[in-house]
mmCIF file of C-alpha atoms in Angstrom:
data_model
loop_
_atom_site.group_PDB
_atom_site.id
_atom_site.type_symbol
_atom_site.label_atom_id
_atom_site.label_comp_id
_atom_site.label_asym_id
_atom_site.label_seq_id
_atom_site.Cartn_x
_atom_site.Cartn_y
_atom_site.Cartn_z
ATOM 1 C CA UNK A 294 18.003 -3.010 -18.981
ATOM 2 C CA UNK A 295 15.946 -5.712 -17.083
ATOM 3 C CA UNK A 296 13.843 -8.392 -18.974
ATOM 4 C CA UNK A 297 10.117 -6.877 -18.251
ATOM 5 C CA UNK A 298 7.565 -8.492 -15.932
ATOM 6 C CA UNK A 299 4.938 -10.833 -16.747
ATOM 7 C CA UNK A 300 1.997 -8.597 -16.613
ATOM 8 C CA UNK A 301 1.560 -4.929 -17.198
ATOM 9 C CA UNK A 302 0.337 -2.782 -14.156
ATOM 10 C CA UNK A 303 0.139 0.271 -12.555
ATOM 11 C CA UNK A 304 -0.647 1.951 -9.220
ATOM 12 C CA UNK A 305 1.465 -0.791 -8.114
ATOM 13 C CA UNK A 306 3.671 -1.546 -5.071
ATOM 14 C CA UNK A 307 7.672 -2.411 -4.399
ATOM 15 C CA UNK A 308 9.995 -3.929 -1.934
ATOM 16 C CA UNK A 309 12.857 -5.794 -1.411
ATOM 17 C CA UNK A 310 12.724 -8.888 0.459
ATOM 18 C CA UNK A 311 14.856 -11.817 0.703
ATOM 19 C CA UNK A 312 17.333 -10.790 -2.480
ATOM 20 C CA UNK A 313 14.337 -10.063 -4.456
ATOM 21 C CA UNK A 314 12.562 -7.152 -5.860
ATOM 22 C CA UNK A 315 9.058 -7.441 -5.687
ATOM 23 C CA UNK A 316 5.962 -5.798 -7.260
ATOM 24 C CA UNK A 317 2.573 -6.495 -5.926
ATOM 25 C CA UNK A 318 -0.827 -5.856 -7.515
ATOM 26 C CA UNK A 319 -2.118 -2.907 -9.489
ATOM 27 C CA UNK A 320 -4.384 -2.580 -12.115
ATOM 28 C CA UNK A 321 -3.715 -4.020 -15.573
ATOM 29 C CA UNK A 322 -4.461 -1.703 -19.057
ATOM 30 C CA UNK A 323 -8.391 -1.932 -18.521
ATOM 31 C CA UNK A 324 -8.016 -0.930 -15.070
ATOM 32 C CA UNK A 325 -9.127 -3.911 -13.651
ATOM 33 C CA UNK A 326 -7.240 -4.859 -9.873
ATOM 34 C CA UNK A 327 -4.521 -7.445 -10.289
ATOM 35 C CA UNK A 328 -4.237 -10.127 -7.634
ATOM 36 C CA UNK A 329 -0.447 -11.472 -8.953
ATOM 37 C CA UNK A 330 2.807 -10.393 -7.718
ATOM 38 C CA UNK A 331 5.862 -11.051 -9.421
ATOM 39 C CA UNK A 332 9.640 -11.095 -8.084
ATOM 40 C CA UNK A 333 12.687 -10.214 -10.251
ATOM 41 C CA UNK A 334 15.819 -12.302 -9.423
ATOM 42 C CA UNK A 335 19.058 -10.152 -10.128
ATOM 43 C CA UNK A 336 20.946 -13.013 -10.892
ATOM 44 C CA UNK A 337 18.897 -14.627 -13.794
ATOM 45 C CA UNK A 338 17.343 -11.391 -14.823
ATOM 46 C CA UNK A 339 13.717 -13.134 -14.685
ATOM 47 C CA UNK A 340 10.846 -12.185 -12.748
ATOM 48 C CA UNK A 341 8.510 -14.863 -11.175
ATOM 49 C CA UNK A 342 4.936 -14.869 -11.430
ATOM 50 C CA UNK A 343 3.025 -15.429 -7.804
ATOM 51 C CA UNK A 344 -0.531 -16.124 -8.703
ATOM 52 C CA UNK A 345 -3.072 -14.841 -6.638
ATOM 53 C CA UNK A 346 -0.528 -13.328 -4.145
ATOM 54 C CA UNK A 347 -3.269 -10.764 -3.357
ATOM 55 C CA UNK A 348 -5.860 -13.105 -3.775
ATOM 56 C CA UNK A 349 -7.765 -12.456 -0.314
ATOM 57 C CA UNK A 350 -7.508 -8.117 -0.548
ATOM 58 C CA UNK A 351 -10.894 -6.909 -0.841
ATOM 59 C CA UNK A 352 -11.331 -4.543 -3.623
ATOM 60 C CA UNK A 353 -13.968 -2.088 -3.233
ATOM 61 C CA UNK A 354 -13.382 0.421 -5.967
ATOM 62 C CA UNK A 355 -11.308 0.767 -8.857
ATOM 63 C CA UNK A 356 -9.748 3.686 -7.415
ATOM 64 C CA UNK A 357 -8.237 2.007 -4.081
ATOM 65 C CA UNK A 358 -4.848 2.643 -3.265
ATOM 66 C CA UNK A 359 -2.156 0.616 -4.446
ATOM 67 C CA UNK A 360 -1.343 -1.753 -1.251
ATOM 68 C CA UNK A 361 0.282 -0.284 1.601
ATOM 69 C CA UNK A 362 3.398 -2.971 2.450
ATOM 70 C CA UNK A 363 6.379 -2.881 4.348
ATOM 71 C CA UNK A 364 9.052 -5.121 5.172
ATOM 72 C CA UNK A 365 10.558 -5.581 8.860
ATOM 73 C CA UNK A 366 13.211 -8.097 9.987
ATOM 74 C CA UNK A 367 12.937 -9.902 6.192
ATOM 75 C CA UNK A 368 8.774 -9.999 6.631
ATOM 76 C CA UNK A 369 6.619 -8.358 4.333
ATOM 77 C CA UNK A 370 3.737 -7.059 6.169
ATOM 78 C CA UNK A 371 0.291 -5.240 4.241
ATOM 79 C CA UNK A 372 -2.204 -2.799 5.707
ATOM 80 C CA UNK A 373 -5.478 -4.135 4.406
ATOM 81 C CA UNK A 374 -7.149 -1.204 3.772
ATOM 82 C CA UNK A 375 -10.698 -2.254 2.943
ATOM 83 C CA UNK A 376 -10.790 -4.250 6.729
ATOM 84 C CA UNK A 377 -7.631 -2.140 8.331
ATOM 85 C CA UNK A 378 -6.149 -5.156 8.973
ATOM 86 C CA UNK A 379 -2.327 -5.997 9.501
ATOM 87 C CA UNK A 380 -1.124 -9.014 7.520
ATOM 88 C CA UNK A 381 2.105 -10.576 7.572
ATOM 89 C CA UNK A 382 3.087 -12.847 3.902
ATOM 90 C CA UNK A 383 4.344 -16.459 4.255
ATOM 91 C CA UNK A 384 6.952 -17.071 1.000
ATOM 92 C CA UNK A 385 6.845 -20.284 1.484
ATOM 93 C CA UNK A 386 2.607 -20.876 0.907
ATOM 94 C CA UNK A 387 1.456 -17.156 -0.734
ATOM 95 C CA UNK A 388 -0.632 -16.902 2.405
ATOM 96 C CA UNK A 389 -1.529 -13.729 4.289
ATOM 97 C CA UNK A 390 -1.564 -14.378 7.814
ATOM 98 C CA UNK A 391 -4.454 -11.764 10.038
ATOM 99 C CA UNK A 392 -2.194 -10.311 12.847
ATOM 100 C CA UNK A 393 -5.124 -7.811 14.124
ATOM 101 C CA UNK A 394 -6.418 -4.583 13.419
ATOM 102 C CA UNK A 395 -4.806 -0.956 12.921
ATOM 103 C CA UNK A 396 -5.640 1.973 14.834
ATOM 104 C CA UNK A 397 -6.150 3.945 11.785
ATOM 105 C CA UNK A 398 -9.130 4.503 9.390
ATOM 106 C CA UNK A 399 -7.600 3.394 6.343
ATOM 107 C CA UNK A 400 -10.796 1.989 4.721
ATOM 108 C CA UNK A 401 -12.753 5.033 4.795
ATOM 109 C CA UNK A 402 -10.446 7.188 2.305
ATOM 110 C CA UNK A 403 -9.698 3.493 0.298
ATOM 111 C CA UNK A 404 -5.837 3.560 1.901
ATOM 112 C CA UNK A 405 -5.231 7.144 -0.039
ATOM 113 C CA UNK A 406 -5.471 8.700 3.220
ATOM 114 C CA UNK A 407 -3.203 6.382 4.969
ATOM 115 C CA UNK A 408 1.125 5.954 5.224
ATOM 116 C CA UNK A 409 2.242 2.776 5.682
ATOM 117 C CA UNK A 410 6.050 2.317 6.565
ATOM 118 C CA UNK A 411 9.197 0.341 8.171
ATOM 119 C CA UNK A 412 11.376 2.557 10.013
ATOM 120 C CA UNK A 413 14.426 -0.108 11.451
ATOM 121 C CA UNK A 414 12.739 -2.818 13.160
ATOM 122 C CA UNK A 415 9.138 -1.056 13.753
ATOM 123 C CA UNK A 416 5.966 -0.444 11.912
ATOM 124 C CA UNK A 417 4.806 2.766 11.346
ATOM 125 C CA UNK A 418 1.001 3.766 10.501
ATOM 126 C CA UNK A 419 0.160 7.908 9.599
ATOM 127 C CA UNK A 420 -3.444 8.460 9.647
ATOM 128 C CA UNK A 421 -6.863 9.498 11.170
ATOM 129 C CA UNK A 422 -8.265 7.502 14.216
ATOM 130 C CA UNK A 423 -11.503 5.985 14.037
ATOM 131 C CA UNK A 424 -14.012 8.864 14.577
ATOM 132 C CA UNK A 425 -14.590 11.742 11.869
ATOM 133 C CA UNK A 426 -12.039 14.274 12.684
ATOM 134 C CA UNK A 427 -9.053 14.120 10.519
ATOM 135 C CA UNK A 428 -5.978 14.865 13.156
ATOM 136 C CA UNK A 429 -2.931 13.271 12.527
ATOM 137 C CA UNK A 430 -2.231 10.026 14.887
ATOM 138 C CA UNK A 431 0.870 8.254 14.176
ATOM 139 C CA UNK A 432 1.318 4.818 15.629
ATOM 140 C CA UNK A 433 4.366 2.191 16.294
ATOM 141 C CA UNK A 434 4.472 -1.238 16.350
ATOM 142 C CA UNK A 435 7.659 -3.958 16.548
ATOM 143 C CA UNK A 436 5.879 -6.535 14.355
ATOM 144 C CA UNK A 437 5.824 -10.397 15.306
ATOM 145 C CA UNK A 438 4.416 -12.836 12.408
ATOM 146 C CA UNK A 439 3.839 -15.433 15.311
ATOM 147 C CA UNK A 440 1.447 -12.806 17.645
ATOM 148 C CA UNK A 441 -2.171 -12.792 16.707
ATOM 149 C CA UNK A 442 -2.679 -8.823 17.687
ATOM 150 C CA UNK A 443 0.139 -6.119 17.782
ATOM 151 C CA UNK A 444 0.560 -3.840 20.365
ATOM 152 C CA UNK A 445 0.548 -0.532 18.581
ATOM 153 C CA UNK A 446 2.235 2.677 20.447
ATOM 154 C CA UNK A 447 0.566 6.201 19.864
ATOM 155 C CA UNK A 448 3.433 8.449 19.399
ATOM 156 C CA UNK A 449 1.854 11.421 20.286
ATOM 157 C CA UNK A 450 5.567 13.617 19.709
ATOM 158 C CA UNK A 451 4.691 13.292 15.836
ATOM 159 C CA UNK A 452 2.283 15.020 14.288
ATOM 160 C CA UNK A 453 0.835 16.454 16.888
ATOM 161 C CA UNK A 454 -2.737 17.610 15.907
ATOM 162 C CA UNK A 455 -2.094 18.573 12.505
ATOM 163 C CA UNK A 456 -4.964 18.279 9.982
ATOM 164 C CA UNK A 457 -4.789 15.635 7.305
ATOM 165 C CA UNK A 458 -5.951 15.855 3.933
ATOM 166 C CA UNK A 459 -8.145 13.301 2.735
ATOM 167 C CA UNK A 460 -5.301 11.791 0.521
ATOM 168 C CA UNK A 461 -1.675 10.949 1.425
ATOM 169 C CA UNK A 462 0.086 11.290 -2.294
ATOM 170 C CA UNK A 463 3.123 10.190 -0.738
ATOM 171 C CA UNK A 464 5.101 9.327 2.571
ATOM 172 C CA UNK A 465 8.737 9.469 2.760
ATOM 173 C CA UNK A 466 10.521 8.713 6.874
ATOM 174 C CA UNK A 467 14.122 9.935 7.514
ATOM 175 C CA UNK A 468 15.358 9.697 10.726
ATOM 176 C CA UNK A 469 19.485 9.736 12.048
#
């Protein structure tokens, strides 16, 4: 058993980074969005409360996703859903730094129809482009917290045309 967290949530998110497990927004028991992360230290059995760690997201309903985040080469990135915006998290301030836009229409399906994921040291982004067809693009990026815009990759081997449902339930990558 692990001592519990500081605040109740769900539709929340989780990754290890640094040591650390961490959980990032949600909604609390009255449904209302949660801007606080915490981060649960193994060795003391405590989580930390980060205030406002999510204070910048833009929440447009109360059914958004939960955020899409991924961590690459010991960076925690987030897919901004509401501006489908890239954003790379400084530790050491709680800042989200802007590193461009993704070639994905997360924001009109509120990140549901969206996959967000690390796969070694890439990005990877599963969704529809910007127009109103739903085909499947899948795009790649090697992340860099100190470039303003990515260069994202179409990898047109994956996915090739398939149709997308309007929500992604969940998004699992294997690859050998």
């Amino acid at each position: 058993m692990i001592n519990g967290m500081h605040k109740a949530r769900k539709f929340s998110s989780g990754c290890f980074l640094r040591g650390k497990f961490y959980v990032l927004g949600g909604r609390d028991e009255n449904d209302k969005h949660l801007t606080c992360g915490e981060s649960y230290d193994e060795t003391t059995n405590s989580w930390e409360l980060i205030p406002d760690m999510l204070k910048d997201m833009t929440f447009i309903i109360p059914s958004q996703s939960p955020p899409l985040i991924a961590v690459v080469d010991d960076n925690l990135y987030m897919l901004e859903t509401s501006l489908n915006e890239l954003r790379v998290y400084d530790i050491n301030t709680n800042i989200w730094k802007k590193l461009g836009v993704v070639p994905v229409s997360a924001n009109t399906t509120f990140g549901w129809g969206t996959a967000f994921k690390s796969m070694g040291d890439r990005l990877l982004v599963v969704g529809t482009s910007h127009s109103w067809h739903r085909k499947a693009i899948v795009y790649s990026c090697r992340p860099s917290p100190d470039v303003e815009e990515q260069h994202w990759e179409e990898l047109k081997y994956w996915c090739t045309g398939a149709e997308l449902p309007p929500f992604i339930h969940n998004c699992c990558l294997m690859f050998a």
